[in-house]
């Protein structure tokens, strides 16, 4: 079945640093999604990507849909304490989503 | 406007008991999804409703699990004869038809003792 490999599993950074995380898939899909989950909350959509090579920004967040359509990365620039949380990549269309295992981000002030 | 709400927020039950988890989607959203999230994992798909009908229930782990959405709005996930391995956070999401944007609720944390 479809698998998403997300790395790194966790990151510990200092406030102000840039962060990069990525996701690879065993299958080709048409949509890459990046979510953030805070403790006790459901995931919240950050960025959606629909085309190979697409680069999309949302404030300090930038994500790219890989040319091979099997990978994506998410960058966070100038991290702040509220960036703490778990970031998930996901694939899917209007039906079920398949999620990676997440990257847990810790930001030290 | 109100987001997706789920009740209860926490449920503790004993092995073998029956539980019901409720999801109130965003008003007007025709699509409704249930996911299960175990500790340290991403959400895993269980079932998807379009209107009142289950369009895809391929993620339900076995026949102890079933879900209904009788009027195309509120949905209930029902688990019979609960087992300790059912302990997880059950997430509900809703969305507009033909869109990939799913809005998640805060989840119900189920603990089976």
Coordinates of C-alpha atoms in Angstrom, one line a residue:
Chain A
X1 CA 0.0 0.0 0.0
X2 CA 0.9 3.6 -0.2
X3 CA 3.6 4.7 2.3
X4 CA 4.9 8.2 3.2
X5 CA 8.3 8.4 4.8
X6 CA 8.8 11.6 6.7
X7 CA 12.1 12.9 8.1
X8 CA 13.5 13.8 10.4
X9 CA 11.4 12.3 13.1
X10 CA 12.2 15.1 15.5
X11 CA 14.1 18.4 15.5
X12 CA 15.4 20.6 18.3
X13 CA 16.3 24.1 17.2
X14 CA 17.0 27.5 18.5
X15 CA 14.5 30.4 18.0
X16 CA 15.4 32.2 14.8
X17 CA 16.8 29.2 13.0
X18 CA 15.5 27.9 9.7
X19 CA 14.0 24.4 9.5
X20 CA 13.6 21.9 6.7
X21 CA 11.7 18.7 6.7
X22 CA 10.7 16.4 3.9
X23 CA 8.5 13.6 2.8
X24 CA 8.9 10.8 0.2
X25 CA 6.3 8.5 -1.2
X26 CA 6.4 5.1 -2.8
X27 CA 3.6 6.1 -5.2
X28 CA 2.9 9.1 -7.4
X29 CA 0.0 11.3 -6.3
X30 CA -1.4 14.6 -7.5
X31 CA -1.6 16.4 -4.2
X32 CA 0.8 17.1 -1.4
X33 CA -0.5 18.6 1.8
X34 CA 1.3 19.8 4.9
X35 CA -0.5 19.9 8.2
X36 CA 0.5 21.1 11.7
X37 CA -0.9 19.6 14.9
X38 CA -0.7 21.2 18.3
X39 CA -1.2 19.1 21.5
X40 CA -4.8 18.2 22.1
X41 CA -5.9 19.5 18.7
X42 CA -6.6 18.2 15.3
X43 CA -4.3 18.8 12.3
X44 CA -4.6 22.2 10.6
X45 CA -3.8 22.6 6.9
X46 CA -0.8 24.8 6.2
X47 CA 0.0 24.4 2.5
X48 CA -1.5 22.5 -0.4
X49 CA 0.5 21.6 -3.5
X50 CA -1.1 20.4 -6.8
X51 CA 1.6 20.5 -9.5
X52 CA 5.0 18.9 -9.9
X53 CA 7.6 21.6 -9.3
X54 CA 5.1 23.9 -7.6
X55 CA 6.6 26.1 -4.9
X56 CA 4.1 27.7 -2.5
X57 CA 4.6 30.1 0.5
X58 CA 2.4 30.8 3.5
X59 CA 4.1 33.5 5.6
X60 CA 7.3 32.0 6.9
X61 CA 6.5 28.6 5.5
X62 CA 7.5 27.4 2.0
X63 CA 6.7 24.0 0.5
X64 CA 7.6 22.4 -2.8
X65 CA 6.1 19.6 -4.8
X66 CA 9.0 17.5 -6.1
X67 CA 9.5 17.1 -9.8
X68 CA 9.2 13.3 -9.6
X69 CA 5.9 13.8 -7.8
X70 CA 7.1 11.4 -5.1
X71 CA 8.5 13.9 -2.7
X72 CA 7.9 17.2 -1.0
X73 CA 9.7 19.5 1.5
X74 CA 8.5 22.1 4.0
X75 CA 10.8 24.9 5.1
X76 CA 10.1 27.2 8.0
X77 CA 12.2 30.4 8.2
X78 CA 13.1 32.4 11.3
X79 CA 11.4 30.0 13.7
X80 CA 9.5 31.3 16.7
X81 CA 8.3 29.5 19.8
X82 CA 4.8 29.0 18.5
X83 CA 6.1 26.9 15.6
X84 CA 6.4 24.1 18.2
X85 CA 4.2 21.1 17.2
X86 CA 4.1 18.1 14.9
X87 CA 4.2 18.6 11.2
X88 CA 2.6 16.0 8.9
X89 CA 2.8 15.6 5.2
X90 CA -0.2 14.0 3.6
X91 CA -1.3 12.8 0.2
X92 CA -4.8 12.5 -1.2
X93 CA -7.6 14.1 -3.0
X94 CA -11.1 14.8 -2.0
X95 CA -11.4 11.4 -0.3
X96 CA -9.1 9.8 2.2
X97 CA -5.8 11.3 3.2
X98 CA -2.7 9.3 3.8
X99 CA -0.4 10.9 6.5
X100 CA 3.3 10.5 7.3
X101 CA 4.4 9.8 10.8
X102 CA 5.2 13.4 11.5
X103 CA 8.1 15.6 12.4
X104 CA 8.1 16.8 16.0
X105 CA 9.5 20.3 16.2
X106 CA 10.9 21.8 19.4
X107 CA 12.0 25.5 19.4
X108 CA 14.2 26.7 22.2
X109 CA 13.8 30.4 23.0
Chain B
X1 CA -17.9 30.3 12.4
X2 CA -17.9 27.1 14.4
X3 CA -15.4 24.5 13.5
X4 CA -15.8 20.7 13.7
X5 CA -16.7 19.6 17.2
X6 CA -16.3 16.2 18.7
X7 CA -17.8 14.8 21.9
X8 CA -16.7 13.6 24.3
X9 CA -13.2 15.0 24.4
X10 CA -12.1 12.0 26.5
X11 CA -13.7 8.6 27.0
X12 CA -12.4 6.0 29.4
X13 CA -14.1 2.6 29.1
X14 CA -13.5 -1.0 30.1
X15 CA -12.5 -3.8 27.8
X16 CA -15.6 -5.3 26.2
X17 CA -17.8 -2.2 26.5
X18 CA -19.6 -0.4 23.7
X19 CA -18.8 3.3 22.9
X20 CA -20.1 6.0 20.7
X21 CA -18.1 8.9 19.5
X22 CA -19.9 11.9 18.0
X23 CA -18.9 14.4 15.3
X24 CA -20.6 17.7 14.4
X25 CA -19.2 18.9 11.1
X26 CA -19.0 22.4 9.8
X27 CA -22.4 23.5 8.7
X28 CA -22.9 22.9 5.0
X29 CA -20.0 20.4 4.6
X30 CA -21.2 17.4 2.7
X31 CA -18.1 15.3 3.2
X32 CA -17.2 13.8 6.6
X33 CA -14.2 11.7 7.5
X34 CA -13.1 9.6 10.5
X35 CA -9.5 8.9 11.3
X36 CA -7.7 7.2 14.1
X37 CA -4.4 8.4 15.5
X38 CA -2.2 6.2 17.7
X39 CA 0.6 7.7 19.8
X40 CA 3.5 8.8 17.7
X41 CA 1.7 8.2 14.4
X42 CA -0.1 10.2 11.8
X43 CA -3.9 9.9 11.5
X44 CA -5.1 6.8 9.7
X45 CA -8.2 6.8 7.6
X46 CA -11.2 4.9 8.8
X47 CA -14.3 5.9 6.8
X48 CA -15.6 8.7 4.5
X49 CA -19.2 9.8 4.1
X50 CA -20.6 11.8 1.2
X51 CA -23.9 13.0 2.4
X52 CA -25.7 10.1 4.3
X53 CA -23.8 7.3 2.6
X54 CA -20.5 5.8 3.4
X55 CA -18.5 6.3 0.2
X56 CA -15.4 4.5 1.4
X57 CA -15.2 2.3 4.6
X58 CA -12.1 0.5 3.6
X59 CA -10.2 1.8 6.7
X60 CA -12.4 0.3 9.3
X61 CA -10.2 -2.3 11.0
X62 CA -12.9 -4.9 11.6
X63 CA -16.6 -5.4 12.1
X64 CA -16.6 -4.1 15.6
X65 CA -16.4 -0.6 14.1
X66 CA -19.1 1.1 12.2
X67 CA -20.3 4.6 11.6
X68 CA -23.5 6.3 10.7
X69 CA -24.6 9.7 9.4
X70 CA -28.3 9.4 9.1
X71 CA -29.2 12.9 8.2
X72 CA -26.1 13.9 6.3
X73 CA -24.8 16.1 9.1
X74 CA -23.8 14.7 12.5
X75 CA -22.0 11.4 12.5
X76 CA -21.5 8.7 15.2
X77 CA -18.6 6.3 15.2
X78 CA -19.6 3.1 17.2
X79 CA -17.2 0.6 18.6
X80 CA -18.5 -2.7 20.0
X81 CA -16.7 -5.0 22.4
X82 CA -13.8 -2.5 22.8
X83 CA -10.3 -3.9 23.1
X84 CA -7.2 -2.3 24.7
X85 CA -5.8 -1.9 21.2
X86 CA -8.6 0.4 20.3
X87 CA -7.1 3.1 22.6
X88 CA -6.3 6.1 20.4
X89 CA -7.4 9.6 19.4
X90 CA -10.3 9.4 17.0
X91 CA -10.4 12.4 14.7
X92 CA -13.3 13.7 12.6
X93 CA -12.9 16.0 9.6
X94 CA -15.4 17.6 7.3
X95 CA -15.1 19.3 3.9
X96 CA -17.0 20.6 0.9
X97 CA -17.7 18.3 -1.9
X98 CA -14.9 17.9 -4.4
X99 CA -12.3 19.7 -2.3
X100 CA -9.2 18.3 -0.7
X101 CA -9.3 20.6 2.2
X102 CA -10.4 18.7 5.3
X103 CA -11.0 20.6 8.5
X104 CA -10.3 18.5 11.6
X105 CA -11.9 18.5 15.0
X106 CA -10.0 18.3 18.2
X107 CA -10.5 14.5 18.5
X108 CA -11.9 12.2 21.1
X109 CA -9.2 10.4 23.2
X110 CA -10.4 6.9 23.8
X111 CA -8.8 4.8 26.6
X112 CA -9.8 1.2 27.0
X113 CA -8.7 -0.3 30.3

